[in-house]
Coordinates of N, CA and C and ligand atoms in Angstrom, one line a residue:
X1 N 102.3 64.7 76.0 CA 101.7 66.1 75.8 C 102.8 66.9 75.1
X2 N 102.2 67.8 74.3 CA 103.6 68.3 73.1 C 103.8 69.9 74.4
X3 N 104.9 70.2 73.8 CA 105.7 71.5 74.5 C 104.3 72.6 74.8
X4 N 103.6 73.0 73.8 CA 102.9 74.0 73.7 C 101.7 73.7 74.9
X5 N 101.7 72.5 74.8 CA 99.8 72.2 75.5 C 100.1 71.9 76.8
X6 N 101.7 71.8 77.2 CA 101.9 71.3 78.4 C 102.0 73.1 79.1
X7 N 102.8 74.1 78.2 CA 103.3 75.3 79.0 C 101.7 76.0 79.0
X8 N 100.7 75.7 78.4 CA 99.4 76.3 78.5 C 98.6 75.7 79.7
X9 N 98.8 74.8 79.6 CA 98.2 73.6 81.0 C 99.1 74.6 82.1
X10 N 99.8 74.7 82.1 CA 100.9 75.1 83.5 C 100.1 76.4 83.7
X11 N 100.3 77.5 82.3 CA 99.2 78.8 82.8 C 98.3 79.1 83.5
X12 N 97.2 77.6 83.1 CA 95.8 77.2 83.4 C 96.0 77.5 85.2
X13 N 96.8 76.4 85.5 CA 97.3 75.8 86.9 C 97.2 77.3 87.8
X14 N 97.9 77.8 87.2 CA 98.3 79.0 88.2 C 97.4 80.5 87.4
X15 N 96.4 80.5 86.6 CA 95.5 81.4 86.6 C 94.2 80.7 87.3
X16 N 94.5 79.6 87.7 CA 93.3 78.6 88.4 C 93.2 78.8 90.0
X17 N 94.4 79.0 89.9 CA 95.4 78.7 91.8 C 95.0 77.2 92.3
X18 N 95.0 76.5 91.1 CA 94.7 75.3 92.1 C 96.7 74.5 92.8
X19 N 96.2 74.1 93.7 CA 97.6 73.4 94.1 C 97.9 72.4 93.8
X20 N 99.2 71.9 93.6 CA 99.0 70.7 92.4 C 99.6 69.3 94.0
X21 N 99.8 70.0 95.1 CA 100.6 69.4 96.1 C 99.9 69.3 97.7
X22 N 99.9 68.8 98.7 CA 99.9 69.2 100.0 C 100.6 69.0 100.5
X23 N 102.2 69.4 100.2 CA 103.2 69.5 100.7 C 103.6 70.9 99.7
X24 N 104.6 72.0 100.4 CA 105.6 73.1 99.6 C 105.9 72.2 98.8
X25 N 105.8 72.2 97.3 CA 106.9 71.9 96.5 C 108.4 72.3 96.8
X26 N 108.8 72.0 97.4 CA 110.4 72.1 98.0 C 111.4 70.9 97.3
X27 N 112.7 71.0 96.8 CA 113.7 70.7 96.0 C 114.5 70.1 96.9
X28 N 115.4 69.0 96.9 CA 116.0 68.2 98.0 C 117.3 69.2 98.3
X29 N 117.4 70.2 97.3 CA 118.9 71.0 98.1 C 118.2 72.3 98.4
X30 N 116.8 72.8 99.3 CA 116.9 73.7 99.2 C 116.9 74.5 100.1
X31 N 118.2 73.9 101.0 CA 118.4 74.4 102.3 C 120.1 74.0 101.7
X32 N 120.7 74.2 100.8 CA 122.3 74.2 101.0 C 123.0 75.6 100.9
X33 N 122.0 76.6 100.3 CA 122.8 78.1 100.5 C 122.6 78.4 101.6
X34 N 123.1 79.3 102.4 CA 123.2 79.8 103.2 C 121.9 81.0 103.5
X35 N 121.7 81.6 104.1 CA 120.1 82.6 104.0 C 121.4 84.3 103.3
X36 N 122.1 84.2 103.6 CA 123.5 85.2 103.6 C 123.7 85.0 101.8
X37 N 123.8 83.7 101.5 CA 124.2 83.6 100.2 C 122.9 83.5 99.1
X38 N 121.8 83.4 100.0 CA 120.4 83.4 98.6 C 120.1 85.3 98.9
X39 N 120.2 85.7 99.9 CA 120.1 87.3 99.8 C 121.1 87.7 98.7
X40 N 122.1 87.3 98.5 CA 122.9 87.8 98.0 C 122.5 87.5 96.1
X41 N 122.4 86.3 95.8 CA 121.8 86.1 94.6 C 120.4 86.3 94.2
X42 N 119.6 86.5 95.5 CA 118.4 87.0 95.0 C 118.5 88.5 94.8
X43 N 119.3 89.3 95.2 CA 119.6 90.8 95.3 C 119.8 90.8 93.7
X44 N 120.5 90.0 93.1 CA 121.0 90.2 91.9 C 119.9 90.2 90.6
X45 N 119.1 89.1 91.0 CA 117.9 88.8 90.6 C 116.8 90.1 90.2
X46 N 116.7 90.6 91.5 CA 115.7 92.1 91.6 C 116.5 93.1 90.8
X47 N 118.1 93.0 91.0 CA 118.3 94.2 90.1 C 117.9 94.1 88.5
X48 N 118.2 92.7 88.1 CA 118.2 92.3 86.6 C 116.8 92.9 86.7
X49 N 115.6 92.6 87.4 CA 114.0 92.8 87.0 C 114.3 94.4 86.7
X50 N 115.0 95.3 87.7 CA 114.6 96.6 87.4 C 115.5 97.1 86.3
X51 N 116.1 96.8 86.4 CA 117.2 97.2 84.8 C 116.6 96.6 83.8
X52 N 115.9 95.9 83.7 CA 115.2 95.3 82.8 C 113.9 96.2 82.2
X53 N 113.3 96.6 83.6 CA 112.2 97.6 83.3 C 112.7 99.0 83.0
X54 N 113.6 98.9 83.0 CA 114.5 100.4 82.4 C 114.7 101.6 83.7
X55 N 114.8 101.0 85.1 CA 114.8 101.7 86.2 C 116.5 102.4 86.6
X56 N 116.2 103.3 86.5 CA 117.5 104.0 87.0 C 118.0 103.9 88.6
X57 N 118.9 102.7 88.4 CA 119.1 102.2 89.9 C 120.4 102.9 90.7
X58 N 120.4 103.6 89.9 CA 121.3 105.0 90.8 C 120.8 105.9 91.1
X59 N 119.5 106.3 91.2 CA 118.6 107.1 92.0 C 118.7 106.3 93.4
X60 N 118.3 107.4 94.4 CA 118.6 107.0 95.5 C 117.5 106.4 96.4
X61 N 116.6 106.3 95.3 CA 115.2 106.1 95.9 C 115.6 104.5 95.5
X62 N 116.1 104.3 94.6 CA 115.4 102.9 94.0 C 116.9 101.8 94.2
X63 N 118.0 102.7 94.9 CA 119.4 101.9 95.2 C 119.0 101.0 95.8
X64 N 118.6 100.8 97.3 CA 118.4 99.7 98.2 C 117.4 98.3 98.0
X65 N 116.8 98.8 96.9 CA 115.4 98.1 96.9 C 116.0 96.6 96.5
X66 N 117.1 96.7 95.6 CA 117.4 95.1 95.2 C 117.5 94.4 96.8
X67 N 118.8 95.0 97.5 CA 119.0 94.4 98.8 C 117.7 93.9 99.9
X68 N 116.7 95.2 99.5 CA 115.7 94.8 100.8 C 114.9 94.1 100.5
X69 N 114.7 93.8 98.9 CA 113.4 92.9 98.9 C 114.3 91.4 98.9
X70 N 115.5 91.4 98.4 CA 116.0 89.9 99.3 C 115.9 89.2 100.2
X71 N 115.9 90.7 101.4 CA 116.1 90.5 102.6 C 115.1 89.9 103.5
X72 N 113.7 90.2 102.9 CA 112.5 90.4 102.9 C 112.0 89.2 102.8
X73 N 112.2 88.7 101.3 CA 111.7 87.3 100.5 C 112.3 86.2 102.0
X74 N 113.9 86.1 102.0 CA 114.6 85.4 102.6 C 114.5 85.0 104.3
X75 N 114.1 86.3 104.9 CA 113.9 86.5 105.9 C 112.8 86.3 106.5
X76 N 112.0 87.0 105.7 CA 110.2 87.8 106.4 C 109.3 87.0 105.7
X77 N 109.1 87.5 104.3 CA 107.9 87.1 104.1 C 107.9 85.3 103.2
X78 N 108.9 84.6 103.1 CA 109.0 83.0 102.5 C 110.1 82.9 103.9
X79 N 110.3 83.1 105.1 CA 111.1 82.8 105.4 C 110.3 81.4 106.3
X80 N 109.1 81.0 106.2 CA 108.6 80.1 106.8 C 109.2 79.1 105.8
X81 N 109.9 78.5 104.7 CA 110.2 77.2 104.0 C 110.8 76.6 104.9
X82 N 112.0 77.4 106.0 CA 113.4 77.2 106.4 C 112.4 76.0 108.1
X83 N 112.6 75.0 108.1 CA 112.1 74.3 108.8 C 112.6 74.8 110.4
X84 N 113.9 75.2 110.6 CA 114.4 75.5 111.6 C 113.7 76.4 111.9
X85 N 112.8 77.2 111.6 CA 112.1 78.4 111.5 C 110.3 78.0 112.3
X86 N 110.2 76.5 112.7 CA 109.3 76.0 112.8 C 108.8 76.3 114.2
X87 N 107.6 77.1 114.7 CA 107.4 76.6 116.3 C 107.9 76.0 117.3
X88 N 108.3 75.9 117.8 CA 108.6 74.5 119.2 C 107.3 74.3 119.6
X89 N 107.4 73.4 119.6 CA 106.3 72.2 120.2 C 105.7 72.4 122.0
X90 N 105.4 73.3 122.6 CA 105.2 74.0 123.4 C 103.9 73.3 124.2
X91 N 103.7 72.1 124.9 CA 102.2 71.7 124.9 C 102.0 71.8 126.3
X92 N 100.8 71.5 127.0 CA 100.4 71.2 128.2 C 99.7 70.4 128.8
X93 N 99.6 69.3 129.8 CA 98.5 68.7 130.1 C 97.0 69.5 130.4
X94 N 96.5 68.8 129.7 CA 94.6 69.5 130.3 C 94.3 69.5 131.0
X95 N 95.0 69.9 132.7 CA 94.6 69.6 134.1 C 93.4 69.9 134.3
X96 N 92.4 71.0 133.8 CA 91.0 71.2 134.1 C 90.0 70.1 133.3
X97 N 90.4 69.4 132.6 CA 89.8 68.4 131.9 C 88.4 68.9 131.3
X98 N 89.0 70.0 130.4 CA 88.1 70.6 129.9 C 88.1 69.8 128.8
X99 N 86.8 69.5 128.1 CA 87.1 68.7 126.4 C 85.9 69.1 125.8
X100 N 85.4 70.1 125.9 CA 84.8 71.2 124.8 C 85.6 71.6 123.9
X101 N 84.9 72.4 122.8 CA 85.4 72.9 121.1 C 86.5 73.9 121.9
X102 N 88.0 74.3 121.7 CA 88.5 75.7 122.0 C 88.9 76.1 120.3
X103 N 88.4 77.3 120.3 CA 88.2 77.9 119.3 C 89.0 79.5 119.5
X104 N 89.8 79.3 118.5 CA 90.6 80.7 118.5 C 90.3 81.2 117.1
X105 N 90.0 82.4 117.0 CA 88.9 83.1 115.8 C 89.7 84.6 115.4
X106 N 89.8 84.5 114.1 CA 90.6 86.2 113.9 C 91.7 86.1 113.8
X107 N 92.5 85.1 113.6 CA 94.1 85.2 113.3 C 94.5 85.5 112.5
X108 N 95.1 86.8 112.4 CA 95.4 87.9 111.3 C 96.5 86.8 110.0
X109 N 96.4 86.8 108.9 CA 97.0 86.2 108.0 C 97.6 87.0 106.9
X110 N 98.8 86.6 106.8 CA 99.8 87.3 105.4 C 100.7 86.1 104.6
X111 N 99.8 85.9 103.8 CA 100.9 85.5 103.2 C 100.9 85.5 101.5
X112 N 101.6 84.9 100.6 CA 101.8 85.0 99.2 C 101.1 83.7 98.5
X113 N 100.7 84.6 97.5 CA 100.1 83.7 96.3 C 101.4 82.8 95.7
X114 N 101.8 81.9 95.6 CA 102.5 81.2 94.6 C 102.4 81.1 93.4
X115 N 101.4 82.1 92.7 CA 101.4 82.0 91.5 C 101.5 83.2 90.8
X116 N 101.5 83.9 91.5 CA 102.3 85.4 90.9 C 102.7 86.0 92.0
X117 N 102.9 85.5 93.4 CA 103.6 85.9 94.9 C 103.4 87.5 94.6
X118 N 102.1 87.7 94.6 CA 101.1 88.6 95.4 C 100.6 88.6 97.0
X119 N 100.6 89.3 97.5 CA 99.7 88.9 98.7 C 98.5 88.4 99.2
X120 N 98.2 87.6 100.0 CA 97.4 87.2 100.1 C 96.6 87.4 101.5
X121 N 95.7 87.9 102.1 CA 95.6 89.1 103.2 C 94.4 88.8 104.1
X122 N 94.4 87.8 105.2 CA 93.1 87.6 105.5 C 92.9 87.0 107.3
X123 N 92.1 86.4 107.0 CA 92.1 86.1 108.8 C 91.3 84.2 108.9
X124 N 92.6 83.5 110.1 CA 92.4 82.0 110.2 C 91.4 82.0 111.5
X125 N 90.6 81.0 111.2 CA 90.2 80.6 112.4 C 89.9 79.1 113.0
X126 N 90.9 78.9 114.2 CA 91.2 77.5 114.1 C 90.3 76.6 115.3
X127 N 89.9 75.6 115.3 CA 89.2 74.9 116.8 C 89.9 73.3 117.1
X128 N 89.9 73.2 118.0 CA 90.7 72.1 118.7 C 89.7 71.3 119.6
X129 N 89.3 69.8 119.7 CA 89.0 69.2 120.9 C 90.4 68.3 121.4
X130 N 90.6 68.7 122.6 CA 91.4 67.9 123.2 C 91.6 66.8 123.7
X131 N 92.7 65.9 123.1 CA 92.2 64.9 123.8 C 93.5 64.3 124.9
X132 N 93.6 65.6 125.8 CA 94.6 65.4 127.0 C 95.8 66.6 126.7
X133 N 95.8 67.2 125.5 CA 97.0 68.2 125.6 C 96.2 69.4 125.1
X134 N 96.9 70.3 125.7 CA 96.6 72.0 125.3 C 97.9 72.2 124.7
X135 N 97.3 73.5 124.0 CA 98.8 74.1 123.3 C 98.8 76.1 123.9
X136 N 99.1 76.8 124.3 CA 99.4 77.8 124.2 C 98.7 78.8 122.8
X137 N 97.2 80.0 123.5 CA 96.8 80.4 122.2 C 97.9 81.1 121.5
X138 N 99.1 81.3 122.2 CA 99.8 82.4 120.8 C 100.7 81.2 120.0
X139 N 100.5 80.1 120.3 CA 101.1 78.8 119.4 C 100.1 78.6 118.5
X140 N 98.9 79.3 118.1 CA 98.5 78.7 117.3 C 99.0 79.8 116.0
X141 N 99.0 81.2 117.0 CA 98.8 82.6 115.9 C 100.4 82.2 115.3
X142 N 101.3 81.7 116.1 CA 102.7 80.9 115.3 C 102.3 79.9 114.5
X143 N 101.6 78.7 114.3 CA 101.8 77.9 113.4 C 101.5 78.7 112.0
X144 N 100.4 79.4 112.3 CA 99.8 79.8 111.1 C 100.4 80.8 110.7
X145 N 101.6 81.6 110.9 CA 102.0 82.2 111.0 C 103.6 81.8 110.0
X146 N 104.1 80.8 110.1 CA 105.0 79.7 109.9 C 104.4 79.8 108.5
X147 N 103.4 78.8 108.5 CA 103.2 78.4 107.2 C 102.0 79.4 105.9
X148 N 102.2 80.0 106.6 CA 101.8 82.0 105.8 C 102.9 82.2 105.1
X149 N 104.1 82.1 106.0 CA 105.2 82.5 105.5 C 106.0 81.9 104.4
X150 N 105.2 81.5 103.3 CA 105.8 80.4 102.1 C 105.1 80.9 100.8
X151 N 105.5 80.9 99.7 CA 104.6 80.9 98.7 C 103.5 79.8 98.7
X152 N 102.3 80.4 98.7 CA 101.5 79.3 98.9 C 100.3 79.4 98.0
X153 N 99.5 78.2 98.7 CA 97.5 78.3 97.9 C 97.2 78.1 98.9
X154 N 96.1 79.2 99.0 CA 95.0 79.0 100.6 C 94.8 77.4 100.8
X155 N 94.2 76.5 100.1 CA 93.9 75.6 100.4 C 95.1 74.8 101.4
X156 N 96.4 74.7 100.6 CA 97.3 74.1 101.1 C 97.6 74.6 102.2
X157 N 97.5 75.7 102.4 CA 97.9 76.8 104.1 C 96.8 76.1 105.0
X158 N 95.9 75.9 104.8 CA 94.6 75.7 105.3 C 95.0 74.0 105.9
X159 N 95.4 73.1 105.0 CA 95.8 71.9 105.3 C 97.0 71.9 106.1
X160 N 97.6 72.6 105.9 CA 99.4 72.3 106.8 C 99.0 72.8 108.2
X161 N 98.3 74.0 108.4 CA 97.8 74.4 109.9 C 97.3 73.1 110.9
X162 N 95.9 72.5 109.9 CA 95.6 71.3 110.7 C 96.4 70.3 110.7
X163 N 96.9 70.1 109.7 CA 98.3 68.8 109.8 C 99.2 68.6 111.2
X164 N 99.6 70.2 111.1 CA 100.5 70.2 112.4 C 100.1 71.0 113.4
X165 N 98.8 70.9 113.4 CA 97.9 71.2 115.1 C 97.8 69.8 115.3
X166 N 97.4 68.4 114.5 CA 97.1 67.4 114.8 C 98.0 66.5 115.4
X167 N 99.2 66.7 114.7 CA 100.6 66.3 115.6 C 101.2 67.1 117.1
X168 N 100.8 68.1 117.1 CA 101.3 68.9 118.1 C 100.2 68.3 119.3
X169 N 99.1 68.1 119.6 CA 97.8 67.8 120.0 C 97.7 66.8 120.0
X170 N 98.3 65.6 119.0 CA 98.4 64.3 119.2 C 96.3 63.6 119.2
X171 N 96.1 64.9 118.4 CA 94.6 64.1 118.4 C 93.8 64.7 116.7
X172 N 93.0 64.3 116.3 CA 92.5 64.1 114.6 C 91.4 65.4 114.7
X173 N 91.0 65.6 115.9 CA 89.4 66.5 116.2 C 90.5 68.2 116.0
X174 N 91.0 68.6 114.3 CA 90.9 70.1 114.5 C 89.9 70.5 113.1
X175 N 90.1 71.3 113.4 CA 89.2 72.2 111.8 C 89.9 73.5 111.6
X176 N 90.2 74.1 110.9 CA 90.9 75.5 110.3 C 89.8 76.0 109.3
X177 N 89.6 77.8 109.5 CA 88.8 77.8 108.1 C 89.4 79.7 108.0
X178 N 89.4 79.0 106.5 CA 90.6 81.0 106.1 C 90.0 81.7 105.6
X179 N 89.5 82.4 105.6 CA 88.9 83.9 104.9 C 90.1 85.1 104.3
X180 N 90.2 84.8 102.7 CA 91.3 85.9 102.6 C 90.8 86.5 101.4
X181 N 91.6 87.2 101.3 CA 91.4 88.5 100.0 C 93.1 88.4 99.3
X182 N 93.0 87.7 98.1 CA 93.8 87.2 96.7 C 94.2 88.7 96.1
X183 N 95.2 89.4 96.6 CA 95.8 90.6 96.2 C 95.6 90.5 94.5
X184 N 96.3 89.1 93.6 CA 96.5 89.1 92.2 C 94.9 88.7 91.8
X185 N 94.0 88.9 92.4 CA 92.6 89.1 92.2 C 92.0 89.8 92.2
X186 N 92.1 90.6 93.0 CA 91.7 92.0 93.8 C 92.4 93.2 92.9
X187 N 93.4 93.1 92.7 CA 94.3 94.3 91.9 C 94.8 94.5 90.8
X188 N 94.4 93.0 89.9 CA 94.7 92.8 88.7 C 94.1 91.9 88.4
X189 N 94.1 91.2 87.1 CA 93.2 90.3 86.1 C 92.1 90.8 86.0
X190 N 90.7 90.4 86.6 CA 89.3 91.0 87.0 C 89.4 91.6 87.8
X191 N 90.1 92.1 88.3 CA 90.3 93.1 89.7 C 88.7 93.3 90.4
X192 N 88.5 92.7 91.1 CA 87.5 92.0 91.7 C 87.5 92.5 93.0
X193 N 87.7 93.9 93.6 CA 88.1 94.6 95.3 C 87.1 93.6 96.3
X194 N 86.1 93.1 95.9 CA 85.0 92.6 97.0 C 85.3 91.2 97.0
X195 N 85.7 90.4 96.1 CA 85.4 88.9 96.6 C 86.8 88.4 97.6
X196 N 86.3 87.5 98.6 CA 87.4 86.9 99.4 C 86.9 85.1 98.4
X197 N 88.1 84.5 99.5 CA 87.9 83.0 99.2 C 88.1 82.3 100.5
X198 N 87.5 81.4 100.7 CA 87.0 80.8 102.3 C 87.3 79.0 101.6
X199 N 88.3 78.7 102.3 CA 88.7 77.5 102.4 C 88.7 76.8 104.1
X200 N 88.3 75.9 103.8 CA 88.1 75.1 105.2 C 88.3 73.6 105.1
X201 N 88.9 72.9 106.3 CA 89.7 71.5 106.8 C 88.9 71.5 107.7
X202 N 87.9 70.4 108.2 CA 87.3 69.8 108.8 C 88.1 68.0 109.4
X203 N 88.6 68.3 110.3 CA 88.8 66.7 110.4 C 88.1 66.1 111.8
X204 N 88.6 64.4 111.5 CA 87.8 63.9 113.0 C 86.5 64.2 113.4
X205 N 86.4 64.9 115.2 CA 85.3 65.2 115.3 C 84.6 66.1 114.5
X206 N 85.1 67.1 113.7 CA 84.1 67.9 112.7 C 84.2 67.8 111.6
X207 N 83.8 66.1 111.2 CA 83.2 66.3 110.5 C 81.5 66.0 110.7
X208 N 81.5 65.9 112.0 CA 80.0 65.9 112.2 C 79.4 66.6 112.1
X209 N 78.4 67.0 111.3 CA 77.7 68.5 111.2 C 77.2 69.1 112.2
X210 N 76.9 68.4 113.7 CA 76.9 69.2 114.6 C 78.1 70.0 115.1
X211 N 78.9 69.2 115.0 CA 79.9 69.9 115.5 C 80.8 70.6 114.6
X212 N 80.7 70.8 113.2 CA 81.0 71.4 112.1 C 80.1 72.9 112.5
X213 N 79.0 72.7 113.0 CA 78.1 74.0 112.7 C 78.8 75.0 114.3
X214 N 78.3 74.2 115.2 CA 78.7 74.8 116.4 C 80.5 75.7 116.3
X215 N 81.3 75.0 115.6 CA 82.8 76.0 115.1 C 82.0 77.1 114.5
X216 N 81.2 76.6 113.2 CA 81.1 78.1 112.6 C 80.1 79.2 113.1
X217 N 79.5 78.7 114.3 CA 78.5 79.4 115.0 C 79.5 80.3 115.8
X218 N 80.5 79.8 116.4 CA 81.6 80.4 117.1 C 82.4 81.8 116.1
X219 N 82.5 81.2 114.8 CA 83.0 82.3 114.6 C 82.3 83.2 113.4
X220 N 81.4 82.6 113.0 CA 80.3 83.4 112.8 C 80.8 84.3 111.4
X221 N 81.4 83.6 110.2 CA 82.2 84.2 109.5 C 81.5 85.4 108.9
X222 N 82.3 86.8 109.1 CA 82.2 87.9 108.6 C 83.1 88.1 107.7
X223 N 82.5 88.3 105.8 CA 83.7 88.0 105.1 C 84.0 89.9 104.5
X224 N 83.2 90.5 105.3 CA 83.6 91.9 104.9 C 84.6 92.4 106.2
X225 N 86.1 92.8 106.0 CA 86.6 93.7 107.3 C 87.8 94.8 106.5
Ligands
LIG1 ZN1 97.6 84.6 92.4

C-alpha cells in the first residue's frame, strides 16, 4: 500500500471508530516512565498545543492548564492503562445458592474516544449467572470503571468488562451492554446531539435468546437520559 492510501485508510479507521484490537494497543515500554515523569513531558506537550494556537500562557487563567491537564490524562482520566491501577479480585462464595441472572443496570460511564480522545458519556449495564462465586456490586461499578479509564472504542470497553468479569467469576455466563453518547459526534463532525451507540457482549448462557431477552427486559434500555 503506497504512503498516501495507507495515511487515508488510517483517517477512515478513526472517522469510523472501528477498533482495530481487543486488547489497548499498549507498547512493551509503556510502563518505564514514571507517572511523575510522563506528567512532566506531557505538561510540555499541552504547552507546545497552546503556544501553538497562539495562547498567551502568561495569563493567569491559562498558566496551570499545561500542568492540570497532565495531571488529569496521567492520573484520572487514562489513568486506567497502569495495570497496578486494576481492581483486586474481591470474590465470595454463593452461600445462598442463588443462580438466577444478577443484573446491575445504570453504571454511570466516562470515558474517551481514542480517536480524537473526546469524551465518551454513558451508562453500562452488566449481568452475571453464577456459577459458585459472587463479586461485590461496587466491584463491578470498578471494573468498568478501570477500563473507562483508557482511550478507548465502546466496543472494546464493552469486551474487556466481560473478559474480566469472566475471570473474576470463573464462569462464561456474563453479558455487558453500553449505552453512550460519542462527545466527537455529538459536538463536532455531524454534530448529531441525539444519537447514542449501544454496543453489547453476550457470552455463554446469553447467548440464548431467552435469556438474552430476560437481561434486556431487566434493563429495559432507555437511550434518552
Ligand atoms: Zn471519536
Amino acid at each position: 500500500m503506497d504512503l498516501e492510501k495507507e495515511l487515508e485508510n488510517i483517517e477512515a479507521i478513526g472517522d469510523a471508530h472501528v477498533a482495530t484490537s481487543g486488547d489497548t494497543p499498549l507498547r512493551s515500554d509503556a510502563f518505564e516512565l514514571s507517572d511523575e515523569e510522563k506528567i512532566n513531558s506531557i505538561k510540555s506537550d499541552v504547552q507546545n498545543i497552546m503556544q501553538t494556537l497562539g495562547l498567551d500562557l502568561t495569563d493567569d487563567s491559562l498558566k496551570g492548564t499545561p500542568n492540570r491537564v497532565a495531571k488529569m490524562f496521567v492520573k484520572e482520566i487514562f489513568g486506567g492503562l497502569h495495570p497496578d491501577r486494576k481492581p483486586k479480585a474481591s470474590t465470595f462464595d454463593n452461600k445462598y445458592k442463588y443462580n438466577e441472572m444478577l443484573v446491575e443496570k445504570n453504571i454511570t460511564l466516562y470515558s474517551t474516544c481514542e480517536h480524537h480522545l473526546l469524551p465518551i458519556v454513558g451508562r453500562a449495564h452488566i449481568a452475571y449467572i453464577s456459577k459458585g462465586t459472587v463479586v461485590g456490586l461496587s466491584k463491578m461499578n470498578r471494573i468498568v470503571d478501570y477500563y473507562a479509564k483508557r482511550p478507548q472504542v465502546q466496543e472494546r470497553l464493552t469486551m474487556q468488562i466481560v473478559k474480566e468479569l469472566q475471570e473474576v467469576l470463573g464462569t462464561d455466563d456474563v453479558a455487558c451492554v453500553i449505552d453512550a453518547k460519542h462527545l466527537c459526534v455529538n459536538s463536532r463532525g455531524i454534530r448529531d446531539i441525539d444519537s447514542s451507540t449501544v454496543t453489547s457482549e453476550f457470552c455463554g448462557a446469553f447467548k440464548s435468546p431467552d435469556v438474552r431477552r430476560e437481561f434486556l427486559e431487566y434493563i429495559k434500555l432507555e437511550t434518552t437520559y
